[in-house]
PDB file of C-alpha atoms in Angstrom:
ATOM      1  CA  MET G 175     -38.583   0.673  -1.265  1.00  0.00           C
ATOM      2  CA  ARG G 176     -35.146  -0.862  -1.219  1.00  0.00           C
ATOM      3  CA  GLU G 177     -32.489   1.373  -2.715  1.00  0.00           C
ATOM      4  CA  GLN G 178     -30.810  -0.116  -5.749  1.00  0.00           C
ATOM      5  CA  MET G 179     -27.200  -1.130  -5.087  1.00  0.00           C
ATOM      6  CA  PRO G 180     -24.665   0.276  -7.549  1.00  0.00           C
ATOM      7  CA  ASP G 181     -22.737  -2.195  -9.656  1.00  0.00           C
ATOM      8  CA  THR G 182     -19.281  -2.158  -8.052  1.00  0.00           C
ATOM      9  CA  THR G 183     -17.640  -3.487 -11.201  1.00  0.00           C
ATOM     10  CA  LEU G 184     -18.463  -0.224 -12.997  1.00  0.00           C
ATOM     11  CA  ARG G 185     -15.573   2.049 -13.884  1.00  0.00           C
ATOM     12  CA  PRO G 186     -16.614   5.668 -13.209  1.00  0.00           C
ATOM     13  CA  CYS G 187     -15.216   8.242 -15.583  1.00  0.00           C
ATOM     14  CA  HIS G 188     -15.268  12.007 -15.133  1.00  0.00           C
ATOM     15  CA  LEU G 189     -16.472  14.251 -17.914  1.00  0.00           C
ATOM     16  CA  PRO G 190     -13.834  15.027 -20.547  1.00  0.00           C
ATOM     17  CA  GLY G 191     -12.270  18.434 -19.959  1.00  0.00           C
ATOM     18  CA  THR G 192     -12.958  18.555 -16.233  1.00  0.00           C
ATOM     19  CA  ARG G 193      -9.943  18.928 -13.954  1.00  0.00           C
ATOM     20  CA  LEU G 194      -8.903  19.603 -10.380  1.00  0.00           C
ATOM     21  CA  GLU G 195      -7.593  23.006  -9.375  1.00  0.00           C
ATOM     22  CA  GLN G 196      -6.396  24.387  -6.052  1.00  0.00           C
ATOM     23  CA  ARG G 197      -8.026  27.750  -5.303  1.00  0.00           C
ATOM     24  CA  GLY G 198      -7.617  29.530  -2.025  1.00  0.00           C
ATOM     25  CA  GLY G 199      -6.640  26.395  -0.173  1.00  0.00           C
ATOM     26  CA  ARG G 200      -9.554  24.430  -1.552  1.00  0.00           C
ATOM     27  CA  VAL G 201      -9.645  21.750  -4.212  1.00  0.00           C
ATOM     28  CA  ILE G 202     -12.204  22.501  -6.916  1.00  0.00           C
ATOM     29  CA  VAL G 203     -13.442  20.503  -9.882  1.00  0.00           C
ATOM     30  CA  CYS G 204     -13.539  22.844 -12.867  1.00  0.00           C
ATOM     31  CA  ASP G 205     -15.035  22.390 -16.287  1.00  0.00           C
ATOM     32  CA  ALA G 206     -13.148  22.932 -19.531  1.00  0.00           C
ATOM     33  CA  ASP G 207     -13.723  26.703 -19.271  1.00  0.00           C
ATOM     34  CA  GLY G 208     -12.338  26.873 -15.731  1.00  0.00           C
ATOM     35  CA  LYS G 209     -15.771  27.306 -14.172  1.00  0.00           C
ATOM     36  CA  ALA G 210     -15.926  25.873 -10.644  1.00  0.00           C
ATOM     37  CA  MET G 211     -18.327  22.950 -10.444  1.00  0.00           C
ATOM     38  CA  LEU G 212     -17.743  21.337  -7.043  1.00  0.00           C
ATOM     39  CA  ALA G 213     -15.471  21.823  -4.022  1.00  0.00           C
ATOM     40  CA  LEU G 214     -13.918  18.596  -2.756  1.00  0.00           C
ATOM     41  CA  ASN G 215     -12.316  17.507   0.474  1.00  0.00           C
ATOM     42  CA  GLU G 216      -9.020  15.614   0.342  1.00  0.00           C
ATOM     43  CA  SER G 217     -10.539  12.143   0.190  1.00  0.00           C
ATOM     44  CA  ALA G 218     -13.037  13.120  -2.474  1.00  0.00           C
ATOM     45  CA  ALA G 219     -10.246  14.686  -4.535  1.00  0.00           C
ATOM     46  CA  ALA G 220      -8.273  11.437  -4.339  1.00  0.00           C
ATOM     47  CA  LEU G 221     -11.350   9.509  -5.416  1.00  0.00           C
ATOM     48  CA  TRP G 222     -11.897  11.938  -8.266  1.00  0.00           C
ATOM     49  CA  GLU G 223      -8.429  11.126  -9.590  1.00  0.00           C
ATOM     50  CA  LEU G 224      -9.440   7.473  -9.730  1.00  0.00           C
ATOM     51  CA  CYS G 225     -12.487   8.212 -11.879  1.00  0.00           C
ATOM     52  CA  ASP G 226     -10.499   7.600 -15.043  1.00  0.00           C
ATOM     53  CA  GLY G 227     -12.730   4.998 -16.692  1.00  0.00           C
ATOM     54  CA  SER G 228     -10.324   2.144 -15.911  1.00  0.00           C
ATOM     55  CA  THR G 229     -10.740   1.736 -12.160  1.00  0.00           C
ATOM     56  CA  THR G 230     -13.657  -0.215 -10.727  1.00  0.00           C
ATOM     57  CA  ILE G 231     -15.544   0.826  -7.623  1.00  0.00           C
ATOM     58  CA  ASP G 232     -14.326  -2.390  -5.977  1.00  0.00           C
ATOM     59  CA  GLU G 233     -10.712  -1.411  -6.639  1.00  0.00           C
ATOM     60  CA  MET G 234     -11.317   2.026  -5.123  1.00  0.00           C
ATOM     61  CA  VAL G 235     -12.867   0.472  -2.014  1.00  0.00           C
ATOM     62  CA  MET G 236     -10.042  -2.034  -1.490  1.00  0.00           C
ATOM     63  CA  ALA G 237      -7.346   0.622  -1.935  1.00  0.00           C
ATOM     64  CA  ILE G 238      -9.020   2.912   0.594  1.00  0.00           C
ATOM     65  CA  CYS G 239      -9.253   0.053   3.083  1.00  0.00           C
ATOM     66  CA  GLU G 240      -5.543  -0.556   2.679  1.00  0.00           C
ATOM     67  CA  VAL G 241      -4.621   2.985   3.709  1.00  0.00           C
ATOM     68  CA  SER G 242      -7.239   3.560   6.367  1.00  0.00           C
ATOM     69  CA  SER G 243      -8.582   1.900   9.457  1.00  0.00           C
ATOM     70  CA  ILE G 244     -12.148   1.684   8.218  1.00  0.00           C
ATOM     71  CA  SER G 245     -14.053  -1.471   7.299  1.00  0.00           C
ATOM     72  CA  VAL G 246     -14.811  -2.556   3.743  1.00  0.00           C
ATOM     73  CA  HIS G 247     -18.477  -1.846   4.420  1.00  0.00           C
ATOM     74  CA  GLN G 248     -17.773   1.701   5.565  1.00  0.00           C
ATOM     75  CA  ALA G 249     -15.328   2.335   2.721  1.00  0.00           C
ATOM     76  CA  ARG G 250     -17.923   1.142   0.221  1.00  0.00           C
ATOM     77  CA  ASP G 251     -20.547   3.440   1.721  1.00  0.00           C
ATOM     78  CA  ASP G 252     -18.130   6.387   1.593  1.00  0.00           C
ATOM     79  CA  VAL G 253     -17.104   5.697  -2.007  1.00  0.00           C
ATOM     80  CA  GLU G 254     -20.670   5.254  -3.198  1.00  0.00           C
ATOM     81  CA  ARG G 255     -21.821   8.405  -1.418  1.00  0.00           C
ATOM     82  CA  THR G 256     -18.986  10.455  -2.916  1.00  0.00           C
ATOM     83  CA  LEU G 257     -19.527   9.065  -6.402  1.00  0.00           C
ATOM     84  CA  GLY G 258     -23.206   9.872  -5.976  1.00  0.00           C
ATOM     85  CA  GLU G 259     -22.261  13.488  -5.265  1.00  0.00           C
ATOM     86  CA  PHE G 260     -20.102  13.557  -8.398  1.00  0.00           C
ATOM     87  CA  GLU G 261     -22.974  12.158 -10.409  1.00  0.00           C
ATOM     88  CA  ARG G 262     -25.533  14.609  -9.018  1.00  0.00           C
ATOM     89  CA  ALA G 263     -23.146  17.469  -9.852  1.00  0.00           C
ATOM     90  CA  GLY G 264     -23.049  16.171 -13.414  1.00  0.00           C
ATOM     91  CA  LEU G 265     -19.349  15.375 -13.244  1.00  0.00           C
ATOM     92  CA  LEU G 266     -19.461  11.765 -14.430  1.00  0.00           C
ATOM     93  CA  LEU G 267     -20.261  10.318 -17.789  1.00  0.00           C
ATOM     94  CA  ALA G 268     -23.840   9.032 -17.853  1.00  0.00           C
ATOM     95  CA  GLY G 269     -24.375   5.519 -16.551  1.00  0.00           C
ATOM     96  CA  ASP G 270     -21.054   5.281 -14.730  1.00  0.00           C
ATOM     97  CA  VAL G 271     -22.461   4.898 -11.235  1.00  0.00           C
TER      98      VAL G 271
ATOM     99  CA  MET Z 253     -11.344  18.146  26.964  1.00  0.00           C
ATOM    100  CA  ALA Z 254      -7.767  17.334  28.006  1.00  0.00           C
ATOM    101  CA  LEU Z 255      -5.544  16.015  25.255  1.00  0.00           C
ATOM    102  CA  GLU Z 256      -4.567  12.411  25.869  1.00  0.00           C
ATOM    103  CA  THR Z 257      -0.799  12.049  25.941  1.00  0.00           C
ATOM    104  CA  ALA Z 258       0.715  10.021  23.150  1.00  0.00           C
ATOM    105  CA  THR Z 259       3.865   8.178  24.212  1.00  0.00           C
ATOM    106  CA  VAL Z 260       6.446   7.956  21.436  1.00  0.00           C
ATOM    107  CA  VAL Z 261       9.648   6.110  20.541  1.00  0.00           C
ATOM    108  CA  LEU Z 262      11.747   7.623  17.759  1.00  0.00           C
ATOM    109  CA  GLY Z 263      13.907   5.688  15.296  1.00  0.00           C
ATOM    110  CA  GLY Z 264      16.242   6.833  12.542  1.00  0.00           C
ATOM    111  CA  GLY Z 265      19.777   6.693  11.320  1.00  0.00           C
ATOM    112  CA  MET Z 266      20.836  10.232  12.192  1.00  0.00           C
ATOM    113  CA  PRO Z 267      21.350  11.054  15.883  1.00  0.00           C
ATOM    114  CA  ALA Z 268      21.195  14.809  15.325  1.00  0.00           C
ATOM    115  CA  VAL Z 269      17.766  14.537  13.689  1.00  0.00           C
ATOM    116  CA  LEU Z 270      16.478  12.349  16.493  1.00  0.00           C
ATOM    117  CA  GLU Z 271      17.814  14.711  19.143  1.00  0.00           C
ATOM    118  CA  VAL Z 272      16.061  17.628  17.464  1.00  0.00           C
ATOM    119  CA  LEU Z 273      12.819  15.662  17.207  1.00  0.00           C
ATOM    120  CA  ASP Z 274      13.148  14.556  20.824  1.00  0.00           C
ATOM    121  CA  PHE Z 275      13.613  18.164  21.905  1.00  0.00           C
ATOM    122  CA  ALA Z 276      10.930  19.673  19.669  1.00  0.00           C
ATOM    123  CA  LEU Z 277       8.235  17.057  20.197  1.00  0.00           C
ATOM    124  CA  GLY Z 278       9.001  16.417  23.860  1.00  0.00           C
ATOM    125  CA  ARG Z 279       8.166  20.011  24.734  1.00  0.00           C
ATOM    126  CA  ARG Z 280       4.700  19.818  23.264  1.00  0.00           C
ATOM    127  CA  PRO Z 281       1.756  19.119  25.543  1.00  0.00           C
ATOM    128  CA  GLY Z 282       0.237  15.731  24.870  1.00  0.00           C
ATOM    129  CA  VAL Z 283       3.493  14.138  23.689  1.00  0.00           C
ATOM    130  CA  ALA Z 284       5.918  12.116  25.820  1.00  0.00           C
ATOM    131  CA  ILE Z 285       9.095  10.810  24.197  1.00  0.00           C
ATOM    132  CA  LEU Z 286      10.088   7.487  25.772  1.00  0.00           C
ATOM    133  CA  GLY Z 287      13.401   7.216  23.933  1.00  0.00           C
ATOM    134  CA  TRP Z 288      15.088   6.989  20.571  1.00  0.00           C
ATOM    135  CA  ASP Z 289      17.570   4.771  18.781  1.00  0.00           C
ATOM    136  CA  THR Z 290      19.679   4.935  15.643  1.00  0.00           C
ATOM    137  CA  SER Z 291      19.556   1.228  14.803  1.00  0.00           C
ATOM    138  CA  VAL Z 292      16.597  -0.756  13.543  1.00  0.00           C
ATOM    139  CA  GLN Z 293      17.040  -3.499  16.129  1.00  0.00           C
ATOM    140  CA  GLY Z 294      17.554  -0.960  18.912  1.00  0.00           C
ATOM    141  CA  THR Z 295      14.373   0.851  17.924  1.00  0.00           C
ATOM    142  CA  VAL Z 296      12.383  -2.383  17.779  1.00  0.00           C
ATOM    143  CA  ASP Z 297      13.769  -3.418  21.157  1.00  0.00           C
ATOM    144  CA  LYS Z 298      12.769  -0.077  22.691  1.00  0.00           C
ATOM    145  CA  VAL Z 299       9.274  -0.406  21.283  1.00  0.00           C
ATOM    146  CA  ALA Z 300       9.027  -3.948  22.667  1.00  0.00           C
ATOM    147  CA  ALA Z 301      10.277  -2.872  26.090  1.00  0.00           C
ATOM    148  CA  ARG Z 302       8.435   0.454  26.477  1.00  0.00           C
ATOM    149  CA  SER Z 303       5.203  -0.166  24.539  1.00  0.00           C
ATOM    150  CA  PRO Z 304       4.771   3.374  23.204  1.00  0.00           C
ATOM    151  CA  ASP Z 305       1.518   4.448  21.635  1.00  0.00           C
ATOM    152  CA  VAL Z 306       3.390   5.495  18.505  1.00  0.00           C
ATOM    153  CA  ALA Z 307       6.764   4.745  16.907  1.00  0.00           C
ATOM    154  CA  LEU Z 308       7.949   7.564  14.660  1.00  0.00           C
ATOM    155  CA  VAL Z 309      10.585   6.178  12.291  1.00  0.00           C
ATOM    156  CA  CYS Z 310      12.525   7.874   9.542  1.00  0.00           C
ATOM    157  CA  ALA Z 311      12.359   6.362   6.067  1.00  0.00           C
ATOM    158  CA  ASP Z 312      15.437   4.962   4.391  1.00  0.00           C
ATOM    159  CA  LEU Z 313      18.766   6.591   5.175  1.00  0.00           C
ATOM    160  CA  PRO Z 314      22.326   5.321   4.852  1.00  0.00           C
ATOM    161  CA  ASP Z 315      22.685   2.444   7.340  1.00  0.00           C
ATOM    162  CA  TRP Z 316      19.045   2.700   8.289  1.00  0.00           C
ATOM    163  CA  ASP Z 317      16.084   0.824   6.773  1.00  0.00           C
ATOM    164  CA  GLY Z 318      12.944   2.540   7.975  1.00  0.00           C
ATOM    165  CA  ILE Z 319      10.623   0.150   6.168  1.00  0.00           C
ATOM    166  CA  LYS Z 320      12.269  -2.811   7.907  1.00  0.00           C
ATOM    167  CA  ALA Z 321      11.879  -0.991  11.214  1.00  0.00           C
ATOM    168  CA  CYS Z 322       8.180  -0.544  10.488  1.00  0.00           C
ATOM    169  CA  THR Z 323       7.785  -4.188   9.460  1.00  0.00           C
ATOM    170  CA  ASP Z 324       9.605  -5.478  12.540  1.00  0.00           C
ATOM    171  CA  ILE Z 325       7.641  -3.250  14.913  1.00  0.00           C
ATOM    172  CA  LYS Z 326       4.378  -4.463  13.411  1.00  0.00           C
ATOM    173  CA  ARG Z 327       5.569  -8.058  13.763  1.00  0.00           C
ATOM    174  CA  LEU Z 328       5.829  -7.552  17.512  1.00  0.00           C
ATOM    175  CA  GLY Z 329       2.048  -7.738  17.558  1.00  0.00           C
ATOM    176  CA  THR Z 330       1.774  -4.898  20.067  1.00  0.00           C
ATOM    177  CA  PRO Z 331      -0.762  -2.045  19.718  1.00  0.00           C
ATOM    178  CA  THR Z 332       2.013   0.448  18.889  1.00  0.00           C
ATOM    179  CA  ARG Z 333       1.098   2.489  15.837  1.00  0.00           C
ATOM    180  CA  VAL Z 334       3.815   3.423  13.358  1.00  0.00           C
ATOM    181  CA  ILE Z 335       4.402   6.641  11.449  1.00  0.00           C
ATOM    182  CA  VAL Z 336       7.080   6.779   8.747  1.00  0.00           C
ATOM    183  CA  VAL Z 337       8.798  10.089   8.022  1.00  0.00           C
ATOM    184  CA  GLY Z 338       9.743  10.327   4.350  1.00  0.00           C
ATOM    185  CA  SER Z 339      10.329  12.772   1.573  1.00  0.00           C
ATOM    186  CA  GLU Z 340       7.543  14.807   0.088  1.00  0.00           C
ATOM    187  CA  GLY Z 341       6.354  13.180  -3.111  1.00  0.00           C
ATOM    188  CA  ASP Z 342       8.321   9.964  -2.535  1.00  0.00           C
ATOM    189  CA  GLN Z 343       5.576   7.688  -3.759  1.00  0.00           C
ATOM    190  CA  ALA Z 344       7.661   4.503  -3.681  1.00  0.00           C
ATOM    191  CA  THR Z 345       8.538   4.915  -0.010  1.00  0.00           C
ATOM    192  CA  LEU Z 346       4.947   5.787   0.862  1.00  0.00           C
ATOM    193  CA  ILE Z 347       3.674   2.624  -0.826  1.00  0.00           C
ATOM    194  CA  SER Z 348       6.388   0.536   0.857  1.00  0.00           C
ATOM    195  CA  ALA Z 349       5.409   2.041   4.207  1.00  0.00           C
ATOM    196  CA  VAL Z 350       1.738   1.208   3.702  1.00  0.00           C
ATOM    197  CA  LYS Z 351       2.670  -2.322   2.615  1.00  0.00           C
ATOM    198  CA  ALA Z 352       4.818  -2.649   5.742  1.00  0.00           C
ATOM    199  CA  GLY Z 353       1.796  -1.795   7.858  1.00  0.00           C
ATOM    200  CA  ALA Z 354       2.497   1.857   8.639  1.00  0.00           C
ATOM    201  CA  ASP Z 355      -0.453   3.741  10.106  1.00  0.00           C
ATOM    202  CA  GLY Z 356       0.767   7.106   8.961  1.00  0.00           C
ATOM    203  CA  TYR Z 357       3.225   8.915   6.738  1.00  0.00           C
ATOM    204  CA  VAL Z 358       4.525  12.418   7.291  1.00  0.00           C
ATOM    205  CA  THR Z 359       7.089  14.286   5.256  1.00  0.00           C
ATOM    206  CA  VAL Z 360      10.249  16.097   6.183  1.00  0.00           C
ATOM    207  CA  ALA Z 361       8.540  19.239   4.887  1.00  0.00           C
ATOM    208  CA  ASP Z 362       5.876  19.011   7.590  1.00  0.00           C
ATOM    209  CA  SER Z 363       6.034  21.337  10.579  1.00  0.00           C
ATOM    210  CA  VAL Z 364       6.385  20.164  14.165  1.00  0.00           C
ATOM    211  CA  ASP Z 365       2.716  21.057  14.585  1.00  0.00           C
ATOM    212  CA  ASP Z 366       1.923  18.702  11.704  1.00  0.00           C
ATOM    213  CA  LEU Z 367       3.962  15.946  13.364  1.00  0.00           C
ATOM    214  CA  VAL Z 368       2.158  16.448  16.656  1.00  0.00           C
ATOM    215  CA  GLY Z 369      -1.160  16.354  14.808  1.00  0.00           C
ATOM    216  CA  ALA Z 370      -0.139  13.149  13.059  1.00  0.00           C
ATOM    217  CA  LEU Z 371       0.933  11.530  16.342  1.00  0.00           C
ATOM    218  CA  HIS Z 372      -2.462  12.209  17.889  1.00  0.00           C
ATOM    219  CA  GLN Z 373      -4.308  11.231  14.747  1.00  0.00           C
ATOM    220  CA  VAL Z 374      -2.780   7.749  14.565  1.00  0.00           C
ATOM    221  CA  HIS Z 375      -2.961   7.398  18.358  1.00  0.00           C
ATOM    222  CA  ARG Z 376      -6.732   7.852  18.016  1.00  0.00           C
ATOM    223  CA  GLY Z 377      -6.744   4.924  15.593  1.00  0.00           C
ATOM    224  CA  GLU Z 378      -6.956   6.946  12.413  1.00  0.00           C
ATOM    225  CA  SER Z 379      -4.567   6.784   9.494  1.00  0.00           C
ATOM    226  CA  ARG Z 380      -2.540   9.665   8.161  1.00  0.00           C
ATOM    227  CA  VAL Z 381      -1.413  10.243   4.578  1.00  0.00           C
ATOM    228  CA  PRO Z 382      -0.302  13.593   3.145  1.00  0.00           C
ATOM    229  CA  PRO Z 383      -3.415  14.832   1.322  1.00  0.00           C
ATOM    230  CA  LEU Z 384      -1.558  15.660  -1.870  1.00  0.00           C
ATOM    231  CA  MET Z 385      -0.110  12.132  -2.021  1.00  0.00           C
ATOM    232  CA  LEU Z 386      -3.363  10.273  -1.341  1.00  0.00           C
ATOM    233  CA  GLY Z 387      -4.589  10.078  -4.944  1.00  0.00           C
ATOM    234  CA  SER Z 388      -1.351   8.703  -6.325  1.00  0.00           C
ATOM    235  CA  LEU Z 389      -1.021   6.338  -3.347  1.00  0.00           C
ATOM    236  CA  LEU Z 390      -4.428   4.830  -4.094  1.00  0.00           C
ATOM    237  CA  ARG Z 391      -3.495   4.586  -7.768  1.00  0.00           C
ATOM    238  CA  GLY Z 392      -0.204   2.843  -6.879  1.00  0.00           C
ATOM    239  CA  LEU Z 393      -1.935   0.351  -4.592  1.00  0.00           C
ATOM    240  CA  ILE Z 394      -4.498  -0.438  -7.270  1.00  0.00           C
ATOM    241  CA  GLU Z 395      -1.717  -1.064  -9.804  1.00  0.00           C
ATOM    242  CA  LEU Z 396       0.058  -3.382  -7.346  1.00  0.00           C
ATOM    243  CA  ARG Z 397      -3.149  -5.299  -6.724  1.00  0.00           C
ATOM    244  CA  ARG Z 398      -3.700  -5.700 -10.458  1.00  0.00           C
ATOM    245  CA  GLU Z 399      -0.151  -6.997 -10.905  1.00  0.00           C
ATOM    246  CA  ASP Z 400      -0.712  -9.400  -8.037  1.00  0.00           C
ATOM    247  CA  ASP Z 401      -3.998 -10.652  -9.466  1.00  0.00           C
ATOM    248  CA  ALA Z 402      -2.300 -11.160 -12.840  1.00  0.00           C
ATOM    249  CA  ALA Z 403       0.541 -13.081 -11.162  1.00  0.00           C
ATOM    250  CA  VAL Z 404      -1.909 -15.385  -9.411  1.00  0.00           C
ATOM    251  CA  GLU Z 405      -3.737 -15.934 -12.684  1.00  0.00           C
ATOM    252  CA  ARG Z 406      -0.497 -16.834 -14.467  1.00  0.00           C
ATOM    253  CA  PHE Z 407       0.566 -19.209 -11.733  1.00  0.00           C
ATOM    254  CA  ALA Z 408      -2.858 -20.841 -11.738  1.00  0.00           C
ATOM    255  CA  SER Z 409      -2.384 -21.640 -15.429  1.00  0.00           C
ATOM    256  CA  LEU Z 410       0.522 -23.995 -14.581  1.00  0.00           C
ATOM    257  CA  GLY Z 411      -0.253 -27.700 -14.591  1.00  0.00           C
ATOM    258  CA  ASN Z 412       0.570 -29.878 -11.583  1.00  0.00           C
ATOM    259  CA  ARG Z 413       3.735 -31.262 -13.179  1.00  0.00           C
ATOM    260  CA  GLU Z 414       4.862 -27.762 -14.120  1.00  0.00           C
ATOM    261  CA  ARG Z 415       4.386 -26.630 -10.539  1.00  0.00           C
ATOM    262  CA  GLU Z 416       6.477 -29.548  -9.303  1.00  0.00           C
ATOM    263  CA  VAL Z 417       9.244 -28.648 -11.741  1.00  0.00           C
ATOM    264  CA  LEU Z 418       9.016 -24.989 -10.767  1.00  0.00           C
ATOM    265  CA  VAL Z 419       9.517 -25.829  -7.092  1.00  0.00           C
ATOM    266  CA  GLU Z 420      12.768 -27.602  -7.985  1.00  0.00           C
ATOM    267  CA  LEU Z 421      13.884 -24.851 -10.357  1.00  0.00           C
ATOM    268  CA  VAL Z 422      13.368 -22.258  -7.641  1.00  0.00           C
ATOM    269  CA  ALA Z 423      15.341 -24.495  -5.266  1.00  0.00           C
ATOM    270  CA  GLY Z 424      18.231 -24.239  -7.705  1.00  0.00           C
ATOM    271  CA  LEU Z 425      18.280 -27.799  -9.045  1.00  0.00           C
ATOM    272  CA  ASP Z 426      19.510 -28.406 -12.606  1.00  0.00           C
ATOM    273  CA  HIS Z 427      17.442 -30.196 -15.238  1.00  0.00           C
ATOM    274  CA  HIS Z 428      19.162 -33.558 -14.814  1.00  0.00           C
ATOM    275  CA  THR Z 429      18.698 -33.588 -11.054  1.00  0.00           C
ATOM    276  CA  ILE Z 430      15.067 -32.551 -11.408  1.00  0.00           C
ATOM    277  CA  ALA Z 431      14.526 -35.270 -13.994  1.00  0.00           C
ATOM    278  CA  THR Z 432      15.926 -37.906 -11.643  1.00  0.00           C
ATOM    279  CA  LYS Z 433      13.998 -36.619  -8.664  1.00  0.00           C
ATOM    280  CA  LEU Z 434      10.659 -36.429 -10.482  1.00  0.00           C
ATOM    281  CA  HIS Z 435      11.221 -39.563 -12.609  1.00  0.00           C
ATOM    282  CA  LEU Z 436      11.084 -37.633 -15.869  1.00  0.00           C
ATOM    283  CA  SER Z 437      13.386 -37.417 -18.866  1.00  0.00           C
ATOM    284  CA  PRO Z 438      15.688 -34.371 -19.031  1.00  0.00           C
ATOM    285  CA  HIS Z 439      14.002 -33.460 -22.304  1.00  0.00           C
ATOM    286  CA  THR Z 440      10.603 -33.383 -20.590  1.00  0.00           C
ATOM    287  CA  VAL Z 441      11.972 -31.243 -17.772  1.00  0.00           C
ATOM    288  CA  ARG Z 442      13.409 -28.805 -20.309  1.00  0.00           C
ATOM    289  CA  THR Z 443      10.027 -28.614 -22.058  1.00  0.00           C
ATOM    290  CA  HIS Z 444       8.264 -28.020 -18.753  1.00  0.00           C
ATOM    291  CA  SER Z 445      10.819 -25.351 -17.852  1.00  0.00           C
ATOM    292  CA  GLN Z 446      10.279 -23.482 -21.083  1.00  0.00           C
ATOM    293  CA  ASN Z 447       6.511 -23.674 -20.723  1.00  0.00           C
ATOM    294  CA  ILE Z 448       6.755 -22.431 -17.133  1.00  0.00           C
ATOM    295  CA  LEU Z 449       8.787 -19.380 -18.139  1.00  0.00           C
ATOM    296  CA  THR Z 450       6.374 -18.603 -20.970  1.00  0.00           C
ATOM    297  CA  LYS Z 451       3.292 -18.949 -18.779  1.00  0.00           C
ATOM    298  CA  LEU Z 452       4.772 -16.824 -15.998  1.00  0.00           C
ATOM    299  CA  GLY Z 453       5.980 -14.212 -18.480  1.00  0.00           C
ATOM    300  CA  VAL Z 454       9.601 -14.361 -17.300  1.00  0.00           C
ATOM    301  CA  HIS Z 455      12.865 -15.094 -19.077  1.00  0.00           C
ATOM    302  CA  SER Z 456      14.965 -17.087 -16.632  1.00  0.00           C
ATOM    303  CA  ARG Z 457      14.682 -19.315 -13.605  1.00  0.00           C
ATOM    304  CA  LEU Z 458      16.038 -16.445 -11.529  1.00  0.00           C
ATOM    305  CA  GLU Z 459      13.209 -14.207 -12.684  1.00  0.00           C
ATOM    306  CA  ALA Z 460      10.793 -17.061 -12.052  1.00  0.00           C
ATOM    307  CA  ALA Z 461      12.066 -17.393  -8.491  1.00  0.00           C
ATOM    308  CA  ARG Z 462      11.717 -13.673  -7.897  1.00  0.00           C
ATOM    309  CA  PHE Z 463       8.225 -13.735  -9.380  1.00  0.00           C
ATOM    310  CA  VAL Z 464       7.212 -16.571  -7.046  1.00  0.00           C
ATOM    311  CA  PHE Z 465       8.616 -14.941  -3.927  1.00  0.00           C
ATOM    312  CA  GLU Z 466       7.444 -11.410  -4.715  1.00  0.00           C
ATOM    313  CA  HIS Z 467       3.876 -12.635  -4.949  1.00  0.00           C
ATOM    314  CA  ASP Z 468       4.221 -15.312  -2.253  1.00  0.00           C
ATOM    315  CA  LEU Z 469       2.797 -17.823  -4.718  1.00  0.00           C
ATOM    316  CA  PHE Z 470       3.934 -21.089  -3.131  1.00  0.00           C
ATOM    317  CA  SER Z 471       2.314 -20.179   0.178  1.00  0.00           C
ATOM    318  CA  ARG Z 472      -0.846 -18.959  -1.469  1.00  0.00           C
ATOM    319  CA  PHE Z 473      -1.152 -22.147  -3.484  1.00  0.00           C
ATOM    320  CA  GLY Z 474      -0.170 -24.389  -0.563  1.00  0.00           C
ATOM    321  CA  ILE Z 475       2.970 -25.689  -2.228  1.00  0.00           C
ATOM    322  CA  GLY Z 476       6.026 -27.040  -0.416  1.00  0.00           C
ATOM    323  CA  ASP Z 477       7.176 -25.159   2.660  1.00  0.00           C
ATOM    324  CA  GLY Z 478       5.852 -21.861   1.255  1.00  0.00           C
TER     325      GLY Z 478
END
């Protein structure tokens, strides 16, 4: 069955109260109580900062293409995969991706 | 696997800094310094003549415009990759560097090991941005793109006559001369001028000219000489 393509005009938004923290050289998404929810690499942490409810997936993809040597197709795959991880970890508001 | 040597030309306004970089980087395995220069044109000329894998250029200093150096090196059309060395947290310079086509950005707080790593990273065809600056860089680029899209939208709202008047305003012609040239009354030209400023969201013909050039609007809309 063909996988459903995400709507790239959506504006992902992280859960209220969640924030990034640096712990032991790693970047961690924490909930409002400081409980670690997900460890992120540098690119994922940058993407997390863009999940503010005002930035579309298309805008994220185009910005990443501008600073990297990867194709739009690859950037889109990377963004969608990372956002999928955020969603599976319960870090995004429902229906954002 | 043996490390492929990255050949490098250095550019920056301070000879002492370049000498230190030449000494420190040139001793590392996998790095060969082909030369350095303290002027933008001299640096570009060395890159053109020696075709290094990477040009490592300092950001803006007194009497040195690192962003122009980056732009001019990229305009050569050679495969040389460019890394800009700037201040930590200097978001404006980082964005300017990316806009100028830089393949990497390192900071003066980075170690020589970091510089060597960056040289090899961009030599491999990858890009390099300080991890802690990546999020705000992406945010800055998105904001610029939004401003650009809004500028295009505003310009697109101008009628054909308004665009003709704008071309003459940007060229510096006064209302009477524009009226004669376009076979309009001065009153009509004044009305068009006011409408143009309102639609573009600017307050003077000077601002209008800057708006047009900043967003390259004449070229993008195929008007005049661009």
